[in-house]
CSV table of C-alpha atoms in Angstrom, one decimal:
chain,number,residue,atom,x,y,z
A,6,UNK,CA,-0.2,0.0,0.4
A,7,UNK,CA,1.2,3.4,-0.8
A,8,UNK,CA,1.9,6.9,1.5
A,9,UNK,CA,-1.3,8.4,-0.2
A,10,UNK,CA,-3.4,5.3,0.2
A,11,UNK,CA,-2.5,5.0,3.9
A,12,UNK,CA,-3.0,8.7,4.0
A,13,UNK,CA,-6.7,8.5,3.0
A,14,UNK,CA,-7.7,5.3,5.1
A,15,UNK,CA,-8.0,7.5,7.9
A,16,UNK,CA,-10.8,9.4,6.3
A,17,UNK,CA,-12.4,6.7,5.8
A,18,UNK,CA,-14.6,5.9,8.8
A,19,UNK,CA,-15.7,9.6,9.1
A,20,UNK,CA,-18.9,10.8,9.4
A,21,UNK,CA,-19.9,13.7,7.4
A,22,UNK,CA,-23.6,14.1,8.7
A,23,UNK,CA,-21.6,14.8,12.3
A,24,UNK,CA,-19.4,17.3,10.6
A,25,UNK,CA,-22.4,19.2,8.6
A,26,UNK,CA,-24.1,19.3,12.2
A,27,UNK,CA,-21.2,20.9,14.4
A,28,UNK,CA,-20.7,24.0,10.9
A,29,UNK,CA,-22.1,27.2,12.1
A,30,UNK,CA,-24.7,28.8,9.2
A,31,UNK,CA,-22.1,30.7,7.9
A,32,UNK,CA,-19.5,28.0,7.4
A,33,UNK,CA,-22.2,25.8,5.8
A,34,UNK,CA,-22.8,29.3,3.3
A,35,UNK,CA,-19.2,29.4,2.2
A,36,UNK,CA,-19.3,25.5,1.6
A,37,UNK,CA,-22.2,25.6,-0.3
A,38,UNK,CA,-20.4,28.4,-2.7
A,39,UNK,CA,-17.4,26.5,-2.9
A,40,UNK,CA,-19.1,23.2,-4.2
A,41,UNK,CA,-21.1,25.4,-6.8
A,42,UNK,CA,-19.9,23.9,-10.0
A,43,UNK,CA,-19.4,27.5,-12.3
A,44,UNK,CA,-17.7,27.6,-15.5
A,45,UNK,CA,-17.3,31.2,-16.2
A,46,UNK,CA,-15.2,30.4,-19.7
A,47,UNK,CA,-18.5,29.6,-20.8
A,48,UNK,CA,-20.4,31.8,-23.1
A,49,UNK,CA,-23.4,29.4,-23.6
A,50,UNK,CA,-24.7,30.2,-20.1
A,51,UNK,CA,-26.2,33.1,-18.9
A,52,UNK,CA,-23.9,35.4,-16.5
A,53,UNK,CA,-25.8,34.4,-13.6
A,54,UNK,CA,-24.1,30.9,-13.6
A,55,UNK,CA,-20.8,31.4,-14.7
A,56,UNK,CA,-20.4,33.0,-11.4
A,57,UNK,CA,-20.8,32.9,-7.6
A,58,UNK,CA,-23.6,35.4,-6.3
A,59,UNK,CA,-22.0,37.5,-4.0
A,60,UNK,CA,-23.8,40.6,-3.6
A,61,UNK,CA,-24.9,40.7,-0.5
A,62,UNK,CA,-26.9,44.3,-1.3
A,63,UNK,CA,-31.0,44.3,-1.3
A,64,UNK,CA,-32.6,45.4,-4.3
A,65,UNK,CA,-33.9,48.9,-4.7
A,66,UNK,CA,-36.2,48.5,-7.4
A,67,UNK,CA,-37.3,46.7,-10.8
A,68,UNK,CA,-34.9,47.2,-13.5
A,69,UNK,CA,-35.0,51.3,-15.5
A,70,UNK,CA,-33.5,50.9,-18.5
A,71,UNK,CA,-33.8,54.9,-20.0
A,72,UNK,CA,-32.4,55.2,-16.5
A,73,UNK,CA,-29.4,52.9,-17.0
A,74,UNK,CA,-28.5,54.4,-20.2
A,75,UNK,CA,-28.2,57.5,-19.5
A,76,UNK,CA,-26.3,57.1,-16.3
A,77,UNK,CA,-23.9,55.4,-18.2
A,78,UNK,CA,-23.6,58.0,-21.0
A,79,UNK,CA,-23.1,59.9,-18.5
A,80,UNK,CA,-20.2,58.7,-17.1
A,81,UNK,CA,-18.9,58.5,-20.4
A,82,UNK,CA,-18.9,62.0,-20.8
A,83,UNK,CA,-17.5,62.8,-17.4
A,84,UNK,CA,-14.5,60.2,-17.7
A,85,UNK,CA,-11.5,62.2,-19.3
A,86,UNK,CA,-9.8,60.7,-22.2
A,87,UNK,CA,-6.3,59.4,-22.0
A,88,UNK,CA,-4.0,62.1,-23.1
A,89,UNK,CA,-2.1,60.6,-26.2
A,90,UNK,CA,1.7,59.8,-25.6
A,91,UNK,CA,2.7,62.0,-28.3
A,92,UNK,CA,0.5,65.2,-29.6
A,93,UNK,CA,-0.6,65.4,-32.6
A,94,UNK,CA,0.2,68.7,-34.2
A,95,UNK,CA,-0.9,68.2,-38.4
A,96,UNK,CA,3.1,68.0,-39.7
A,97,UNK,CA,3.6,65.9,-42.1
A,98,UNK,CA,6.9,64.1,-42.0
A,99,UNK,CA,8.6,62.0,-44.9
A,100,UNK,CA,8.8,62.6,-48.4
A,101,UNK,CA,5.9,61.4,-51.1
A,102,UNK,CA,6.5,58.2,-53.2
A,103,UNK,CA,7.3,58.7,-56.6
A,104,UNK,CA,6.9,56.0,-58.6
A,105,UNK,CA,10.5,55.7,-60.8
A,106,UNK,CA,10.1,55.5,-64.5
A,107,UNK,CA,10.9,52.0,-65.7
A,108,UNK,CA,12.6,52.0,-69.3
A,109,UNK,CA,12.2,49.5,-71.7
A,110,UNK,CA,15.2,47.2,-72.6
A,111,UNK,CA,16.1,48.1,-75.9
A,112,UNK,CA,15.3,44.5,-76.7
A,113,UNK,CA,11.6,44.1,-75.7
A,114,UNK,CA,10.4,47.5,-77.9
A,115,UNK,CA,9.2,47.2,-80.2
A,116,UNK,CA,9.0,49.0,-83.4
A,117,UNK,CA,5.8,49.8,-85.1
A,118,UNK,CA,5.2,51.0,-89.1
A,119,UNK,CA,4.5,54.9,-89.6
A,120,UNK,CA,1.3,54.5,-90.6
A,121,UNK,CA,0.4,52.2,-87.3
A,122,UNK,CA,2.1,54.5,-85.1
A,123,UNK,CA,-0.2,57.7,-86.8
A,124,UNK,CA,-3.2,55.8,-86.1
A,125,UNK,CA,-2.4,54.1,-82.8
A,126,UNK,CA,-1.8,58.1,-82.0
A,127,UNK,CA,-4.5,59.5,-83.2
A,128,UNK,CA,-7.1,56.7,-82.3
A,129,UNK,CA,-10.0,57.5,-79.3
A,130,UNK,CA,-10.2,55.8,-75.9
A,131,UNK,CA,-12.6,53.5,-77.3
A,132,UNK,CA,-10.8,52.4,-80.2
A,133,UNK,CA,-8.0,51.4,-78.0
A,134,UNK,CA,-10.4,49.0,-76.1
A,135,UNK,CA,-11.9,47.8,-78.5
A,136,UNK,CA,-8.4,47.5,-80.4
A,137,UNK,CA,-7.2,46.1,-75.9
A,138,UNK,CA,-10.1,43.4,-76.6
A,139,UNK,CA,-9.6,41.9,-80.2
A,140,UNK,CA,-5.7,41.4,-79.0
A,141,UNK,CA,-7.2,39.2,-76.5
A,142,UNK,CA,-6.1,42.1,-73.9
A,143,UNK,CA,-9.7,41.2,-71.1
A,144,UNK,CA,-8.0,42.1,-68.5
A,145,UNK,CA,-8.3,45.7,-69.1
A,146,UNK,CA,-11.6,46.4,-69.4
A,147,UNK,CA,-15.1,44.9,-67.8
A,148,UNK,CA,-17.0,42.2,-69.1
A,149,UNK,CA,-19.1,44.0,-70.5
A,150,UNK,CA,-16.4,46.0,-73.1
A,151,UNK,CA,-14.8,42.9,-73.9
A,152,UNK,CA,-17.4,40.8,-75.5
A,153,UNK,CA,-19.2,43.7,-76.7
A,154,UNK,CA,-16.1,44.7,-79.2
A,155,UNK,CA,-16.1,41.0,-79.7
A,156,UNK,CA,-19.6,40.1,-81.1
A,157,UNK,CA,-20.3,43.9,-82.3
A,158,UNK,CA,-18.6,44.5,-85.7
A,159,UNK,CA,-18.1,48.7,-85.4
A,160,UNK,CA,-16.8,49.8,-82.5
A,161,UNK,CA,-19.7,50.5,-80.3
A,162,UNK,CA,-17.9,50.9,-77.1
A,163,UNK,CA,-18.3,54.8,-75.4
A,164,UNK,CA,-16.1,54.1,-72.6
A,165,UNK,CA,-12.5,54.2,-72.6
A,166,UNK,CA,-10.0,51.7,-70.8
A,167,UNK,CA,-10.0,53.5,-67.9
A,168,UNK,CA,-13.1,54.6,-67.2
A,169,UNK,CA,-15.2,53.2,-64.1
A,170,UNK,CA,-17.7,50.1,-64.7
A,171,UNK,CA,-21.3,51.6,-65.2
A,172,UNK,CA,-24.3,49.6,-64.5
A,173,UNK,CA,-26.5,48.6,-67.5
A,174,UNK,CA,-29.3,50.6,-67.9
A,175,UNK,CA,-32.4,48.2,-68.2
A,176,UNK,CA,-35.9,49.4,-69.2
A,177,UNK,CA,-38.6,49.3,-66.6
A,178,UNK,CA,-40.7,46.5,-67.5
A,179,UNK,CA,-44.1,47.7,-66.3
A,180,UNK,CA,-46.4,45.7,-63.5
A,181,UNK,CA,-48.7,43.1,-65.2
A,182,UNK,CA,-52.5,44.8,-65.6
A,183,UNK,CA,-54.4,43.6,-62.8
A,184,UNK,CA,-57.5,40.7,-63.8
A,185,UNK,CA,-60.5,42.4,-64.8
A,186,UNK,CA,-62.6,39.5,-64.8
A,187,UNK,CA,-66.2,39.7,-63.2
A,188,UNK,CA,-66.4,37.2,-60.4
A,189,UNK,CA,-70.2,37.4,-60.0
A,190,UNK,CA,-70.8,37.3,-63.9
A,191,UNK,CA,-68.5,34.8,-64.1
A,192,UNK,CA,-70.5,33.0,-61.2
A,193,UNK,CA,-74.2,33.8,-63.0
A,194,UNK,CA,-72.6,32.6,-66.6
A,195,UNK,CA,-71.2,29.2,-64.7
A,196,UNK,CA,-74.5,28.9,-62.8
A,197,UNK,CA,-76.6,29.3,-66.3
A,198,UNK,CA,-73.4,26.9,-68.5
A,199,UNK,CA,-73.1,29.2,-70.6
A,200,UNK,CA,-72.3,28.1,-74.4
A,201,UNK,CA,-69.9,31.3,-75.3
A,202,UNK,CA,-67.6,30.0,-71.8
A,203,UNK,CA,-64.9,27.9,-72.0
A,204,UNK,CA,-62.3,29.6,-70.0
A,205,UNK,CA,-62.4,30.6,-66.3
A,206,UNK,CA,-59.4,32.7,-65.2
A,207,UNK,CA,-59.6,34.1,-62.2
A,208,UNK,CA,-55.5,34.5,-61.4
A,209,UNK,CA,-54.1,37.4,-59.1
A,210,UNK,CA,-57.8,38.1,-57.8
A,211,UNK,CA,-56.8,38.1,-54.1
A,212,UNK,CA,-59.4,39.5,-52.4
A,213,UNK,CA,-62.2,37.5,-53.6
A,214,UNK,CA,-64.2,35.7,-50.6
A,215,UNK,CA,-63.8,31.8,-49.5
A,216,UNK,CA,-67.5,31.2,-49.8
A,217,UNK,CA,-67.7,32.4,-53.8
A,218,UNK,CA,-65.1,30.4,-54.4
A,219,UNK,CA,-66.9,27.1,-53.0
A,220,UNK,CA,-69.8,28.9,-54.4
A,221,UNK,CA,-68.0,29.3,-57.7
A,222,UNK,CA,-66.9,25.0,-57.6
A,223,UNK,CA,-70.4,24.2,-56.5
A,224,UNK,CA,-71.7,25.3,-60.2
A,225,UNK,CA,-69.0,23.9,-62.2
A,226,UNK,CA,-70.4,20.4,-61.2
A,227,UNK,CA,-73.0,20.6,-63.7
A,228,UNK,CA,-71.4,22.8,-65.7
A,229,UNK,CA,-70.4,20.7,-69.4
A,230,UNK,CA,-68.9,24.0,-71.3
A,231,UNK,CA,-65.9,25.6,-69.3
A,232,UNK,CA,-62.6,24.0,-70.7
A,233,UNK,CA,-60.7,25.5,-68.5
A,234,UNK,CA,-60.1,26.7,-64.8
A,235,UNK,CA,-57.4,28.6,-63.5
A,236,UNK,CA,-57.2,29.7,-59.5
A,237,UNK,CA,-53.5,30.9,-59.5
A,238,UNK,CA,-52.8,33.4,-56.7
A,239,UNK,CA,-55.9,33.7,-55.0
A,240,UNK,CA,-55.0,32.8,-51.7
A,241,UNK,CA,-57.2,29.2,-51.5
A,242,UNK,CA,-56.9,26.7,-49.1
A,243,UNK,CA,-57.7,23.7,-47.8
A,244,UNK,CA,-61.4,24.5,-47.7
A,245,UNK,CA,-61.7,25.6,-51.8
A,246,UNK,CA,-59.5,22.2,-52.3
A,247,UNK,CA,-61.5,20.3,-50.8
A,248,UNK,CA,-64.7,22.1,-53.2
A,249,UNK,CA,-62.1,21.9,-56.2
A,250,UNK,CA,-61.9,18.3,-54.9
A,251,UNK,CA,-65.8,17.6,-55.2
A,252,UNK,CA,-65.9,19.1,-58.0
A,253,UNK,CA,-63.6,16.9,-60.1
A,254,UNK,CA,-65.6,14.2,-58.7
A,255,UNK,CA,-68.6,15.4,-61.0
A,256,UNK,CA,-67.7,17.2,-63.5
A,257,UNK,CA,-66.7,15.3,-67.0
A,258,UNK,CA,-65.9,18.6,-69.0
A,259,UNK,CA,-62.7,20.0,-67.4
A,260,UNK,CA,-59.9,19.8,-68.9
A,261,UNK,CA,-57.4,22.0,-67.7
A,262,UNK,CA,-57.1,22.6,-63.4
A,263,UNK,CA,-54.4,25.4,-62.8
A,264,UNK,CA,-54.3,26.1,-58.6
A,265,UNK,CA,-50.6,26.9,-58.1
A,266,UNK,CA,-49.4,29.7,-55.6
A,267,UNK,CA,-51.9,29.2,-52.9
A,268,UNK,CA,-51.9,28.2,-49.5
A,269,UNK,CA,-53.3,24.2,-49.7
A,270,UNK,CA,-51.6,22.0,-47.0
A,271,UNK,CA,-51.0,18.4,-47.7
A,272,UNK,CA,-54.3,17.5,-46.1
A,273,UNK,CA,-56.2,19.6,-49.4
A,274,UNK,CA,-54.3,18.5,-52.6
A,275,UNK,CA,-54.4,14.8,-50.8
A,276,UNK,CA,-58.2,15.4,-51.0
A,277,UNK,CA,-57.8,16.7,-54.8
A,278,UNK,CA,-55.5,14.0,-56.1
A,279,UNK,CA,-57.9,11.0,-54.5
A,280,UNK,CA,-60.8,12.6,-56.7
A,281,UNK,CA,-58.5,13.0,-60.2
A,282,UNK,CA,-58.7,9.3,-59.8
A,283,UNK,CA,-62.4,9.4,-60.3
A,284,UNK,CA,-62.2,11.9,-63.3
A,285,UNK,CA,-60.9,10.6,-66.9
A,286,UNK,CA,-61.5,14.4,-68.6
A,287,UNK,CA,-58.9,16.3,-67.0
A,288,UNK,CA,-55.5,16.7,-69.6
A,289,UNK,CA,-53.5,19.3,-67.7
A,290,UNK,CA,-53.2,19.5,-63.5
A,291,UNK,CA,-51.1,21.6,-61.8
A,292,UNK,CA,-50.7,22.0,-58.3
A,293,UNK,CA,-47.2,23.7,-57.7
A,294,UNK,CA,-46.0,26.0,-55.1
A,295,UNK,CA,-48.0,26.7,-52.5
A,296,UNK,CA,-46.9,27.6,-49.1
A,297,UNK,CA,-45.6,24.7,-47.2
A,298,UNK,CA,-44.5,21.9,-49.0
A,299,UNK,CA,-46.4,18.8,-49.4
A,300,UNK,CA,-44.0,15.8,-47.6
A,301,UNK,CA,-42.9,12.4,-49.6
A,302,UNK,CA,-46.5,10.9,-49.1
A,303,UNK,CA,-47.8,13.8,-51.2
A,304,UNK,CA,-45.0,13.3,-54.0
A,305,UNK,CA,-45.3,9.5,-54.2
A,306,UNK,CA,-49.1,10.1,-54.3
A,307,UNK,CA,-48.6,12.8,-56.9
A,308,UNK,CA,-46.7,9.2,-59.1
A,309,UNK,CA,-49.4,7.2,-58.7
A,310,UNK,CA,-52.3,9.0,-59.5
A,311,UNK,CA,-50.1,9.9,-62.8
A,312,UNK,CA,-49.7,6.3,-63.4
A,313,UNK,CA,-53.2,5.4,-62.8
A,314,UNK,CA,-54.6,8.3,-65.1
A,315,UNK,CA,-53.4,7.7,-68.3
A,316,UNK,CA,-55.4,11.1,-70.0
A,317,UNK,CA,-53.0,13.3,-67.8
A,318,UNK,CA,-50.2,14.2,-70.5
A,319,UNK,CA,-49.8,17.7,-68.8
A,320,UNK,CA,-48.4,18.3,-65.0
A,321,UNK,CA,-47.3,20.7,-62.8
A,322,UNK,CA,-45.2,20.5,-60.1
A,323,UNK,CA,-41.7,20.7,-59.1
A,324,UNK,CA,-40.8,17.1,-57.2
A,325,UNK,CA,-38.1,17.3,-54.1
A,326,UNK,CA,-37.5,13.4,-54.2
A,327,UNK,CA,-35.4,11.6,-56.6
A,328,UNK,CA,-38.1,7.8,-56.3
A,329,UNK,CA,-41.3,10.1,-57.2
A,330,UNK,CA,-40.1,12.4,-60.4
A,331,UNK,CA,-38.5,9.1,-61.7
A,332,UNK,CA,-42.1,7.2,-61.2
A,333,UNK,CA,-44.2,11.0,-62.5
A,334,UNK,CA,-41.4,11.1,-65.6
A,335,UNK,CA,-42.2,7.6,-66.6
A,336,UNK,CA,-45.6,8.0,-66.3
A,337,UNK,CA,-45.6,11.5,-68.3
A,338,UNK,CA,-44.2,9.7,-71.4
A,339,UNK,CA,-46.4,6.8,-71.0
A,340,UNK,CA,-49.5,9.0,-71.1
A,341,UNK,CA,-48.0,10.9,-73.9
A,342,UNK,CA,-46.8,8.2,-76.5
A,343,UNK,CA,-50.9,6.6,-75.3
A,344,UNK,CA,-52.7,10.0,-76.6
A,345,UNK,CA,-50.1,10.4,-79.4
A,346,UNK,CA,-51.7,6.9,-81.3
A,347,UNK,CA,-55.2,7.9,-80.4
A,348,UNK,CA,-55.0,11.1,-82.6
A,349,UNK,CA,-53.3,9.1,-84.8
A,350,UNK,CA,-56.2,6.3,-85.5
């Protein structure tokens, strides 16, 4: 047995409880402070857990942030600035650097014909820029200047080589005009099964009440002339998606459905996909760019629907998983081939 182990043997039978009972309150408080596990270098812990609370003074009141900031600002203004070791007088010392002129060796000097010398002497900055581009000195100019000089047969640069690169000036593109569709008139025409109405386009109309959209889907159930139904960016949610699903189960004339850029969740998309299986006339379906990603299960359901519905030849959705994307691509190829063979007959 080593000497260290012999030294520890005398502490084996010590009664810790008896020792704690004999300690005074001040000694117990000091022992509690010593036993606290603190990590002052752990920046992830709050300040109160990185050091012991050694404040004995009772709080004076609630925290007043504005008063504290004013006090700190006043203290900073009252503190005298430290004097510079060497006072600044504004005197400039030393000589300005002048780059020495480099003399070109005789073996590196190039002698041109007098006609070329005269042409280069009277060349403008734009002509020199085009000439540098033709010679392949693309590091002396911007990419726009270089490609303009290479692709154009005329001198098109209006700025010299040393000029500051300016951004291209593009013509402002005006915003698209608002959708002029009158929703109430469209609803009346759909209900009356108007023969002249073959397309319902409500794109980018964001103030349509949800009850009116559901009424429109309800009227589409018995309509036999509308071929295209588009609800892009109308802030439609699951209630509208469920109404669209009910419409697809009964409508037998609709060929194109577009519900992109809306707030439809995976529940609403699943309802629409299940209804598509019961519809044999729909040839185009677009459901991309919803507010949230529908999930793997919905993408697998999309691929299954495309495999089981040969009438769909155009499908709008950006798959994020490789498996459903491959299945959907194969199904679309097969559906388009079947459609081509039917037209050939």
